[in-house]
PDB file of C-alpha atoms and ligand atoms in Angstrom:
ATOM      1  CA  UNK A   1       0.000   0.000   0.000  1.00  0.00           C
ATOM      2  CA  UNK A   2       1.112   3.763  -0.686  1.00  0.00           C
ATOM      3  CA  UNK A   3       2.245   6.144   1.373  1.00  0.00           C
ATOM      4  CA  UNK A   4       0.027   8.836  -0.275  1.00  0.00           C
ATOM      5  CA  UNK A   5      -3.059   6.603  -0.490  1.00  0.00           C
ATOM      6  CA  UNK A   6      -3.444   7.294   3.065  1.00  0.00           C
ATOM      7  CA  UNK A   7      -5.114  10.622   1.709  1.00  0.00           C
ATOM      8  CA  UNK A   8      -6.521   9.871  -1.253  1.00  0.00           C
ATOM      9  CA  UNK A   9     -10.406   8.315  -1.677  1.00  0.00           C
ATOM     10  CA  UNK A  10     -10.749   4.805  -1.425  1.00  0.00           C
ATOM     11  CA  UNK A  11     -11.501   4.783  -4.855  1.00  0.00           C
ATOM     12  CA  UNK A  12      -8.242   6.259  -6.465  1.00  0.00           C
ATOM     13  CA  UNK A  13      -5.157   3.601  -7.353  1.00  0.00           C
ATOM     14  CA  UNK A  14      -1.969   4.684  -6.101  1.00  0.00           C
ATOM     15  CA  UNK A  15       1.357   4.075  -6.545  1.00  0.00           C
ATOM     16  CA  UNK A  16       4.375   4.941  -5.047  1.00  0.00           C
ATOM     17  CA  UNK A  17       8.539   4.443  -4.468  1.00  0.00           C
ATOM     18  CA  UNK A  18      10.967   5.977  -2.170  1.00  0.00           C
ATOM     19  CA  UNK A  19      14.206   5.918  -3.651  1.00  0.00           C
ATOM     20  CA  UNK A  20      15.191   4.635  -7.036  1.00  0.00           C
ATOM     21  CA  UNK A  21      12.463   2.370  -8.935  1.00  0.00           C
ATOM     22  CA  UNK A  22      14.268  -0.656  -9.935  1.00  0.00           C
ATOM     23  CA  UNK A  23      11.747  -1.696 -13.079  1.00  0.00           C
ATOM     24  CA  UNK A  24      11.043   1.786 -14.053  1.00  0.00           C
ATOM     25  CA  UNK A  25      10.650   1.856 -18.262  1.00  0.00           C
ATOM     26  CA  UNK A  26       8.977   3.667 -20.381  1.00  0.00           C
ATOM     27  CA  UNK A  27       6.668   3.237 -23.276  1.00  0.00           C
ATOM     28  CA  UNK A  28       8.273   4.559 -26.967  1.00  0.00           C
ATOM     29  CA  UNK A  29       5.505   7.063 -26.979  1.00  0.00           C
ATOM     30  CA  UNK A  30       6.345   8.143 -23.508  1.00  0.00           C
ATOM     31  CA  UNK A  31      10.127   8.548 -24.286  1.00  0.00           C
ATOM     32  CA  UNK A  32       9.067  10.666 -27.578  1.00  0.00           C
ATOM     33  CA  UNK A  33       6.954  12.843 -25.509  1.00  0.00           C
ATOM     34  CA  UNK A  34       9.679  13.361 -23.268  1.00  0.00           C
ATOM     35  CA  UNK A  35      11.946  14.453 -25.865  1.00  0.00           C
ATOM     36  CA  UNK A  36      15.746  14.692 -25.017  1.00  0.00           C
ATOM     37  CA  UNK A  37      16.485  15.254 -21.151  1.00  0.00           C
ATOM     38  CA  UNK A  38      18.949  15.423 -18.499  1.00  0.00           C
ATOM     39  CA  UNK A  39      19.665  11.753 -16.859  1.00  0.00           C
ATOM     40  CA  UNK A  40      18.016  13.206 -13.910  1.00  0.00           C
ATOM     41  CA  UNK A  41      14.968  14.472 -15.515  1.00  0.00           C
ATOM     42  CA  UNK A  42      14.164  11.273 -17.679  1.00  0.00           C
ATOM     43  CA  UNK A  43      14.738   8.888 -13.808  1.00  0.00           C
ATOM     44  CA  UNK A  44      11.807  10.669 -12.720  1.00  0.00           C
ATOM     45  CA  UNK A  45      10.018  10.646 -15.607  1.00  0.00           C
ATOM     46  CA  UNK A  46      10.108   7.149 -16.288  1.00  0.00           C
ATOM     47  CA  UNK A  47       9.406   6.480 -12.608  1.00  0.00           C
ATOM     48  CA  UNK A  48       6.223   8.676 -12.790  1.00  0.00           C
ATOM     49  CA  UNK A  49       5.071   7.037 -16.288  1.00  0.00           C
ATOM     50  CA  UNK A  50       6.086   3.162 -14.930  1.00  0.00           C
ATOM     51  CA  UNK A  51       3.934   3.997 -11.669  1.00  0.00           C
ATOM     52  CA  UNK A  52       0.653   5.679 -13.258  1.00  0.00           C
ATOM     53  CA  UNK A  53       0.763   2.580 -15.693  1.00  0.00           C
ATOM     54  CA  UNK A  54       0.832   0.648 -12.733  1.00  0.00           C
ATOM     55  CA  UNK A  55      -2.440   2.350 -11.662  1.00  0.00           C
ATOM     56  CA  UNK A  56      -4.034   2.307 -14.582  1.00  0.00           C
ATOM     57  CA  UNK A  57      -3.283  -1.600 -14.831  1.00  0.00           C
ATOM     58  CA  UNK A  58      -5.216  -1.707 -11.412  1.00  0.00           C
ATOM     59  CA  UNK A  59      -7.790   0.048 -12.905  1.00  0.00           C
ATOM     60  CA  UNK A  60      -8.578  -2.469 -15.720  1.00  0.00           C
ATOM     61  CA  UNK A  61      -6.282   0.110 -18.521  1.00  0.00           C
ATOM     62  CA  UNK A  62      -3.085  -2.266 -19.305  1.00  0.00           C
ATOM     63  CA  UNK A  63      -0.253  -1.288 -21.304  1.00  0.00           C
ATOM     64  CA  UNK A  64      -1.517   2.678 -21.777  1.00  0.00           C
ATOM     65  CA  UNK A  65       0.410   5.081 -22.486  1.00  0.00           C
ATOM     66  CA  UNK A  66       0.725   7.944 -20.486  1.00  0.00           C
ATOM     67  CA  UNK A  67       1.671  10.809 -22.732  1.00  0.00           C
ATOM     68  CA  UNK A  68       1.879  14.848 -22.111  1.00  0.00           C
ATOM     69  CA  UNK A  69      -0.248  17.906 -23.308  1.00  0.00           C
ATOM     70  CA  UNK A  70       1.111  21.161 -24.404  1.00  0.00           C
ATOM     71  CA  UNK A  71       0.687  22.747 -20.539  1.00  0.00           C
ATOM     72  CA  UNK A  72       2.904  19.047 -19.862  1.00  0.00           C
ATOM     73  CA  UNK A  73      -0.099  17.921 -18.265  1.00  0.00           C
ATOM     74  CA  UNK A  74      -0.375  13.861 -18.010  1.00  0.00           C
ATOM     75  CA  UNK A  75      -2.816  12.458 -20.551  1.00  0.00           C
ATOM     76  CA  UNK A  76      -5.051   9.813 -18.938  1.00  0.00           C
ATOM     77  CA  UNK A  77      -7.584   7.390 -20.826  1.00  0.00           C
ATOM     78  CA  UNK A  78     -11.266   8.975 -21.638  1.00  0.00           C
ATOM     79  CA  UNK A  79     -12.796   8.397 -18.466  1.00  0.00           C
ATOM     80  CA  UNK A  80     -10.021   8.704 -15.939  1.00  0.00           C
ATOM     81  CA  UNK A  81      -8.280  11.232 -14.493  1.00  0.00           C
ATOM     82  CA  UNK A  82      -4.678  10.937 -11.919  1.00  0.00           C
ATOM     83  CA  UNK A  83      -1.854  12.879 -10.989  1.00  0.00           C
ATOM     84  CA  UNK A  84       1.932  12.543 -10.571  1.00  0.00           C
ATOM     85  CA  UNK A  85       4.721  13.916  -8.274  1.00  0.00           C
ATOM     86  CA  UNK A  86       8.058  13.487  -7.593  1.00  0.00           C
ATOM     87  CA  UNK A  87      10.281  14.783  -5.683  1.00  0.00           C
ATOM     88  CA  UNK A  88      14.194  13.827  -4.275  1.00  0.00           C
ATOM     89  CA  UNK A  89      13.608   9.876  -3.493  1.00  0.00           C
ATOM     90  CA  UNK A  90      10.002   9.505  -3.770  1.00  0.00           C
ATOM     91  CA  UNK A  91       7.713   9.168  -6.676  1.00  0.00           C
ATOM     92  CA  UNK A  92       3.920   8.921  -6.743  1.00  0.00           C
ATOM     93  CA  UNK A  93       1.110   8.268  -9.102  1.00  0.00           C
ATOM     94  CA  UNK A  94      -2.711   8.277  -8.782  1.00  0.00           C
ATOM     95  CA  UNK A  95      -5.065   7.254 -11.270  1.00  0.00           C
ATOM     96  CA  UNK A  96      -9.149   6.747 -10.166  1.00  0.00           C
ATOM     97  CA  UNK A  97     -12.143   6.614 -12.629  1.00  0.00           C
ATOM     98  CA  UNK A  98     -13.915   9.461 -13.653  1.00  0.00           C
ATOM     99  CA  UNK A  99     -17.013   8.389 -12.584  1.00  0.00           C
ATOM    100  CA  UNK A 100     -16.376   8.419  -9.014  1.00  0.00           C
ATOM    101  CA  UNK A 101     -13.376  10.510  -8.543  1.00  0.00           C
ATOM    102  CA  UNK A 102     -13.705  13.992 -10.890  1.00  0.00           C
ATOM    103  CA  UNK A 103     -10.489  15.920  -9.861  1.00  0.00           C
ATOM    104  CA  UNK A 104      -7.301  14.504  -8.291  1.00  0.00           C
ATOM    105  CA  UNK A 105      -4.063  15.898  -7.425  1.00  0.00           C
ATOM    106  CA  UNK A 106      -0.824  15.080  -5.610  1.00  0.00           C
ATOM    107  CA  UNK A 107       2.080  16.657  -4.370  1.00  0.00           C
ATOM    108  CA  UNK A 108       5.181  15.553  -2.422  1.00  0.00           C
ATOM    109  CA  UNK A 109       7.701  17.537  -1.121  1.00  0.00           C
ATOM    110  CA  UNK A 110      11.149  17.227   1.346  1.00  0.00           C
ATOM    111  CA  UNK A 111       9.690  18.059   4.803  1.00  0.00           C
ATOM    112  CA  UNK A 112      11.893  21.139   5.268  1.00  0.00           C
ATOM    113  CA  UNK A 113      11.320  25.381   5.137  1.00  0.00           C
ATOM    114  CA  UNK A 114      10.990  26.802   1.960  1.00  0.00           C
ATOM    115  CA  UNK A 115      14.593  28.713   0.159  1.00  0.00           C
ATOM    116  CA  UNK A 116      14.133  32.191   1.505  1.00  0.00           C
ATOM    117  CA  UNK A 117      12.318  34.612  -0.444  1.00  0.00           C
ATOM    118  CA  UNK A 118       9.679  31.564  -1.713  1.00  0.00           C
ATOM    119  CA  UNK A 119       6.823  31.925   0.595  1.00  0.00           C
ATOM    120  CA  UNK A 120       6.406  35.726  -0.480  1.00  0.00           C
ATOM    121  CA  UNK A 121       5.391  34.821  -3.970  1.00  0.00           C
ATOM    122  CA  UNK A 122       2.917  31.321  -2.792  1.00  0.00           C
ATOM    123  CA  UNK A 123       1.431  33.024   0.074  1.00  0.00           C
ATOM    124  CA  UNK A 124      -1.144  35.544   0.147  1.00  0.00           C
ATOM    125  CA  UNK A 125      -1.155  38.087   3.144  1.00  0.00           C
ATOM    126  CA  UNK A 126      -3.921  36.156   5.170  1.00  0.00           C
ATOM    127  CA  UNK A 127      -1.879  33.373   4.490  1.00  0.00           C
ATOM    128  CA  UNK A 128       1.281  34.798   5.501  1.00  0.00           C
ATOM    129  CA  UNK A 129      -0.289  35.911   9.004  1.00  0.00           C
ATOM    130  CA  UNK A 130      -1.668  32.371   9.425  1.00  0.00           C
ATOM    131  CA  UNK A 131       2.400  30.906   8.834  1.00  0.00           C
ATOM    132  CA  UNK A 132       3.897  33.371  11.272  1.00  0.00           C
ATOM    133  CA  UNK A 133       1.751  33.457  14.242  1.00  0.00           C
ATOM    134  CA  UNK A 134       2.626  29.775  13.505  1.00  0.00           C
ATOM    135  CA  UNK A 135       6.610  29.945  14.167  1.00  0.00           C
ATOM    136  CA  UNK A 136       8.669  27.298  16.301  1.00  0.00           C
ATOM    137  CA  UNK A 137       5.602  25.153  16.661  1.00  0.00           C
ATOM    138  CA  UNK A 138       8.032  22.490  14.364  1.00  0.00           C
ATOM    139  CA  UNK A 139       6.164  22.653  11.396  1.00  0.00           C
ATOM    140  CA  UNK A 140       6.979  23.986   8.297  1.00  0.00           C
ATOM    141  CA  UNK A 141       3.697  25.657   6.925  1.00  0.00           C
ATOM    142  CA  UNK A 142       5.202  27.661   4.431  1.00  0.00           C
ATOM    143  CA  UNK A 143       5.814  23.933   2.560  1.00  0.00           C
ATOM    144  CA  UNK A 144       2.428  22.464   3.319  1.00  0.00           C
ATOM    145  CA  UNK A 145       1.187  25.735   2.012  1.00  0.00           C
ATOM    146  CA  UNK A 146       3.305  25.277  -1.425  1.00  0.00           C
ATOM    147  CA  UNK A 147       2.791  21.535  -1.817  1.00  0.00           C
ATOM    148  CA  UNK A 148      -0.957  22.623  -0.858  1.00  0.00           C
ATOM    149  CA  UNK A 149      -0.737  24.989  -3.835  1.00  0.00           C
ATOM    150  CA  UNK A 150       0.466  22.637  -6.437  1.00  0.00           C
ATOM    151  CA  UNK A 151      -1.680  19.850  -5.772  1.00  0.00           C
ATOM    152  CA  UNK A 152      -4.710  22.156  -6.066  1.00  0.00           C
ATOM    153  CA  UNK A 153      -3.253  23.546  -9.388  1.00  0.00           C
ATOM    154  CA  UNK A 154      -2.899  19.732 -10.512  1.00  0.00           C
ATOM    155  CA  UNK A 155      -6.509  18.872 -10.101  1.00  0.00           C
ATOM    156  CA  UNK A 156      -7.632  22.313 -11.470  1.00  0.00           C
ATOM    157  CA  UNK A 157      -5.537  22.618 -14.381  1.00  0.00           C
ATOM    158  CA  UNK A 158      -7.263  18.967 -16.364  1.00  0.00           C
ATOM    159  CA  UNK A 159     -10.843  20.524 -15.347  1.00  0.00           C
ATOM    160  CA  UNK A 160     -10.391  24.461 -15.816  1.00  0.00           C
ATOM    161  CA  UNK A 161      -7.233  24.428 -18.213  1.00  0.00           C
ATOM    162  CA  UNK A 162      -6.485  27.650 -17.657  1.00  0.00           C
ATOM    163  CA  UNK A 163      -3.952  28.763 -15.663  1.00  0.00           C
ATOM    164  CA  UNK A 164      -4.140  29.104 -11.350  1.00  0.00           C
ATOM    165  CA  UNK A 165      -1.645  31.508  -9.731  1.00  0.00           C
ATOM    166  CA  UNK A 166      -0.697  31.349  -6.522  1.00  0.00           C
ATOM    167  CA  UNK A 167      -2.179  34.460  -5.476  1.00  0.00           C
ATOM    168  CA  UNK A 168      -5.508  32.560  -6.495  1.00  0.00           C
ATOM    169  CA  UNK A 169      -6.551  30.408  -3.943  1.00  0.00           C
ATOM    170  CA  UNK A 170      -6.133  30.685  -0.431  1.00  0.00           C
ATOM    171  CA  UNK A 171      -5.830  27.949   1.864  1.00  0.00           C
ATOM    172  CA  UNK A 172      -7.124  27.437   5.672  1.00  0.00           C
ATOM    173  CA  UNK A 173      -5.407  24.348   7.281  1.00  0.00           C
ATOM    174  CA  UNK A 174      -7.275  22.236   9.800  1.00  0.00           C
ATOM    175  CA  UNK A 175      -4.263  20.990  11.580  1.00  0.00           C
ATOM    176  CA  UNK A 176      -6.445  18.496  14.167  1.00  0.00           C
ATOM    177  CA  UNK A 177      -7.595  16.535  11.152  1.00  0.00           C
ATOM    178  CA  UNK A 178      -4.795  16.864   8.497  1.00  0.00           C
ATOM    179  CA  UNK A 179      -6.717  18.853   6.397  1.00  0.00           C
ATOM    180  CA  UNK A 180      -7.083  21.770   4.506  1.00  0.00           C
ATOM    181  CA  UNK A 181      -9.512  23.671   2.682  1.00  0.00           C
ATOM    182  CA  UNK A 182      -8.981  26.576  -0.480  1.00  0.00           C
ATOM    183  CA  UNK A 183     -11.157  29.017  -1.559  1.00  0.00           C
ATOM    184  CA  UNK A 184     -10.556  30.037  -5.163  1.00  0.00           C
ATOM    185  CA  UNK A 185     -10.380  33.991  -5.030  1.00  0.00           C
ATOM    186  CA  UNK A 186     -11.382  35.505  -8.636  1.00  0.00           C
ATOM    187  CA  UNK A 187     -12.077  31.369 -10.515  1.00  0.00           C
ATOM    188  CA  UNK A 188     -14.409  29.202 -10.409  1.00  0.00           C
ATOM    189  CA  UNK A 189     -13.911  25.445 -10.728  1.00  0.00           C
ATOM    190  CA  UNK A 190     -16.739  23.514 -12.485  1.00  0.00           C
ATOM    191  CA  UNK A 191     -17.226  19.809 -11.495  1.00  0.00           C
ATOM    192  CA  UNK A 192     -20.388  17.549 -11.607  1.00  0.00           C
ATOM    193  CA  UNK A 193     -22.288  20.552 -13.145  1.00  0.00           C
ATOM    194  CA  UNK A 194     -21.479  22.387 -10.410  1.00  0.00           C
ATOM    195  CA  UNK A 195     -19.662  25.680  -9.868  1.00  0.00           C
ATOM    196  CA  UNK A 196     -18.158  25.843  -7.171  1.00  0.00           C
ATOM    197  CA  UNK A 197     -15.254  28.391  -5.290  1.00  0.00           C
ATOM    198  CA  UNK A 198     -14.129  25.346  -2.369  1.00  0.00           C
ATOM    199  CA  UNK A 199     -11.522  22.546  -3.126  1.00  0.00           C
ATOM    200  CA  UNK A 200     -10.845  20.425  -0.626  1.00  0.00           C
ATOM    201  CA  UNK A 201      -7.830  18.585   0.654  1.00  0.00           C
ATOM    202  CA  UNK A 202      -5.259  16.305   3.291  1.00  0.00           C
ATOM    203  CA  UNK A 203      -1.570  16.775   4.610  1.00  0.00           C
ATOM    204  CA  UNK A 204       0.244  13.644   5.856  1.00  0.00           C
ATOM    205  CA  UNK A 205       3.918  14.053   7.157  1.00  0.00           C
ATOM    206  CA  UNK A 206       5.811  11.001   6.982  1.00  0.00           C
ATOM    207  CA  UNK A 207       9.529  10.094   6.253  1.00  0.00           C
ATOM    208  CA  UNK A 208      10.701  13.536   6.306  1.00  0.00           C
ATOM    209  CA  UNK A 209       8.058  14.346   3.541  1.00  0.00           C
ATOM    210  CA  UNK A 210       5.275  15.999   3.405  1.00  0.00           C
ATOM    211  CA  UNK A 211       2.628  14.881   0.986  1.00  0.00           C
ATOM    212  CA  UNK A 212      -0.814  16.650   0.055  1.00  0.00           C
ATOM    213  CA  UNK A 213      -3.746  15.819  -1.787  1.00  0.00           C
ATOM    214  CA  UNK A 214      -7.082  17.224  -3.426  1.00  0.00           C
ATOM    215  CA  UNK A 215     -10.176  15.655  -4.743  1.00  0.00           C
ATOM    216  CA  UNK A 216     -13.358  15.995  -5.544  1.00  0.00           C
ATOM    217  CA  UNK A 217     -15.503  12.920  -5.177  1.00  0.00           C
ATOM    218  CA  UNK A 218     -17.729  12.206  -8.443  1.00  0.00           C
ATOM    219  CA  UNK A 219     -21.385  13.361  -7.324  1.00  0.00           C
ATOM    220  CA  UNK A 220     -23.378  10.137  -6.853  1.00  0.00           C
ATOM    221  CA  UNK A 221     -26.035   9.577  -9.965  1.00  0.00           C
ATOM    222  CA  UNK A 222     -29.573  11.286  -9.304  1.00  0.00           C
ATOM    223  CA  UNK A 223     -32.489   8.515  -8.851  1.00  0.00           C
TER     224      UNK A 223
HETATM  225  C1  LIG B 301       3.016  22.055 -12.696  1.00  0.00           C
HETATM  226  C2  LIG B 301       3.477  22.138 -11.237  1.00  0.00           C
HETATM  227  C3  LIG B 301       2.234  22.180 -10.345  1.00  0.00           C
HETATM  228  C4  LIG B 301       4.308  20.874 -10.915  1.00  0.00           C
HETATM  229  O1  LIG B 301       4.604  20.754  -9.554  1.00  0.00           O
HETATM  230  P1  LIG B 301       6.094  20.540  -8.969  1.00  0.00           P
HETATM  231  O2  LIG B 301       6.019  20.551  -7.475  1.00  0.00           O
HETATM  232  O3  LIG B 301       6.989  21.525  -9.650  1.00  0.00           O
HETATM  233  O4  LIG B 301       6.597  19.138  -9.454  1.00  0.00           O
HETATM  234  P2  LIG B 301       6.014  17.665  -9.174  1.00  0.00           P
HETATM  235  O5  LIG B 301       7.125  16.727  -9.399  1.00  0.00           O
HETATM  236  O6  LIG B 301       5.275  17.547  -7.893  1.00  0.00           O
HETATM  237  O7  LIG B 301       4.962  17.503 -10.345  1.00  0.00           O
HETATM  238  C5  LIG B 301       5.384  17.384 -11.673  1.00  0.00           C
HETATM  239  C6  LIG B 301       4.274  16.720 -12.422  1.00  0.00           C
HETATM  240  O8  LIG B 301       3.147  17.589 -12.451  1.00  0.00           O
HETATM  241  C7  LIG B 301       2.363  17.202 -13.568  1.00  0.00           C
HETATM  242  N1  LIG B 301       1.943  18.406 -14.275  1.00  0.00           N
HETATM  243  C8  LIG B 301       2.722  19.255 -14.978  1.00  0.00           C
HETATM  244  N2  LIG B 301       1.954  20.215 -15.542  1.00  0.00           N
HETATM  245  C9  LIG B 301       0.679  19.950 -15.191  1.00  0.00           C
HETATM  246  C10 LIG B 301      -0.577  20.580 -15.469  1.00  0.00           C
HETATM  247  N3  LIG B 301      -0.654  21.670 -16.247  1.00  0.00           N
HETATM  248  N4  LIG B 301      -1.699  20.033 -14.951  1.00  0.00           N
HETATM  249  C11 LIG B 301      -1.648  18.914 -14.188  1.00  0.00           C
HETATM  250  N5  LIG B 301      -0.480  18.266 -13.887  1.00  0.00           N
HETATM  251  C12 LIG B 301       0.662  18.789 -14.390  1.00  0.00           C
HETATM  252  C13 LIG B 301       3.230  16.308 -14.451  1.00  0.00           C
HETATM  253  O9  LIG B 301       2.773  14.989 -14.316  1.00  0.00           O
HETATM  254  C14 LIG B 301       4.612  16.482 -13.853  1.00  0.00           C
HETATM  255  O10 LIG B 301       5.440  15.337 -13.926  1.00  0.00           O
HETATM  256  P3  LIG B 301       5.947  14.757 -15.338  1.00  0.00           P
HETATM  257  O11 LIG B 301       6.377  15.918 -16.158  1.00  0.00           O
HETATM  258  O12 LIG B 301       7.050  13.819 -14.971  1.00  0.00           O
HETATM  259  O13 LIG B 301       4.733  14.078 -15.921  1.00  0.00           O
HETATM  260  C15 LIG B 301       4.340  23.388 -10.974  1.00  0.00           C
HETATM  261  O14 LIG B 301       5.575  23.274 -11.650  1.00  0.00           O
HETATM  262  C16 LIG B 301       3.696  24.700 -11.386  1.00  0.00           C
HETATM  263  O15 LIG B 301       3.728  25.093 -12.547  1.00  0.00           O
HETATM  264  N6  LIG B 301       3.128  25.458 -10.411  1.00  0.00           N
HETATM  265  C17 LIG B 301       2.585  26.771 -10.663  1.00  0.00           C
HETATM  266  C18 LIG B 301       1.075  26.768 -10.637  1.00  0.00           C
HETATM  267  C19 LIG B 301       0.566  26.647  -9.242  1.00  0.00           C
HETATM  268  O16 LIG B 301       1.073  25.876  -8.462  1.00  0.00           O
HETATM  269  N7  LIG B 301      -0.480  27.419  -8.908  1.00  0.00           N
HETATM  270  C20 LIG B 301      -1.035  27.403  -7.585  1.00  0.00           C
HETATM  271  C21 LIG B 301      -2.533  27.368  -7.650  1.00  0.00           C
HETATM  272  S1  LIG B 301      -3.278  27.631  -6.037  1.00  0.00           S
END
């Protein structure tokens, strides 16, 4: 079981690796989408592409590719939708059907403070306030906030596709239950017919990482 599925619906398949993944590969189409890269860049690649495959195998979609858009979005089968992270020594991928999971994203990060100078342009003032009255208590907000931030971006982008700034969302963490909750300030986000300005998500810290996750549960069918 992953890590990261400890905050993910019970419906979503995922996938995950600290350190190097030993039968990471990727598909020809994958390697052509990833053009030419920097050893680095094309290990993490290939570990993000072998894992989502893995999920999508789980999900009943074998042998898949997993190819990019132009905003280097992953491109999932009609009827599913996932997300991918990595960061240094850990990988993850999440893939759930459409019809009970509409937006998904992850995000991993090194459990440490952000480089000096970051939180200024991720945080909005309210934001800010929130971190700082928050100092010495051993977290590090300002990351939770970030990784927050990018794992609400990766389940808007697929929906809105349109671009989210950081300035456009701000978050409210509910540290008792490992949650958090954004408002979206000037967007809306449309899912199951339904506009809505709330996107809901979980922290975990674990391993000297901190992981986060958003999604928004597929509305049950009307009777
Ligand atoms: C795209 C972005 C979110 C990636 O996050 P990151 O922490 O830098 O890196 P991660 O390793 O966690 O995630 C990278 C993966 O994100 C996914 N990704 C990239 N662009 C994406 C997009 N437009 N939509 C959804 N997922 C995307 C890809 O799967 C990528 O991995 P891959 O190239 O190997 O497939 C980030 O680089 C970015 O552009 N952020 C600015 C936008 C933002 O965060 N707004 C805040 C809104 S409140």
């Amino acid at each position: 079981v992953s890590v990261i599925s400890a905050i993910l619906p019970g419906a979503a398949v995922a996938l995950d690796t600290f350190g190097e993944l030993e039968e990471a590969s990727l598909l020809p189409e994958e390697a052509a989408a990833l053009g030419s890269a920097a050893e680095p860049r094309r290990r993490e690649f290939m570990a993000g592409r072998s894992l989502a495959r893995g999920a999508l195998a789980d999900l009943g979609f074998r042998g898949v590719a997993v190819l990019r858009g132009a905003d280097r979005e992953p491109l999932w089968p009609d009827g599913v939708v996932g997300s991918i992270t990595h960061c240094k020594g850990y990988c993850a991928a999440v893939a759930a059907r459409a019809s009970c999971v509409a937006a998904v994203g992850i995000d991993a990060e090194i459990d440490d403070d952000l480089p000096n100078g970051v939180l200024r342009i991720v945080a909005r003032d309210e934001e800010r306030d929130w971190i700082d009255a928050r100092r010495g208590d051993g977290m590090h907000w300002d990351r939770l906030l970030f990784s927050a931030k990018e794992s609400i971006f990766k389940a808007w982008f697929p929906i809105a596709r349109r671009w989210l700034g950081f300035a456009d969302a701000t978050v409210s963490f509910d540290a008792d239950r490992g949650r958090f909750s954004a408002r979206l300030v000037a967007q809306r986000l449309v899912v199951n017919g339904c506009e809505t300005d709330r996107v809901e998500g979980r922290y975990l810290l674990h391993r000297g990482y901190v992981f986060t996750s958003v999604a928004v549960e597929a509305a049950a069918p009307q009777p």
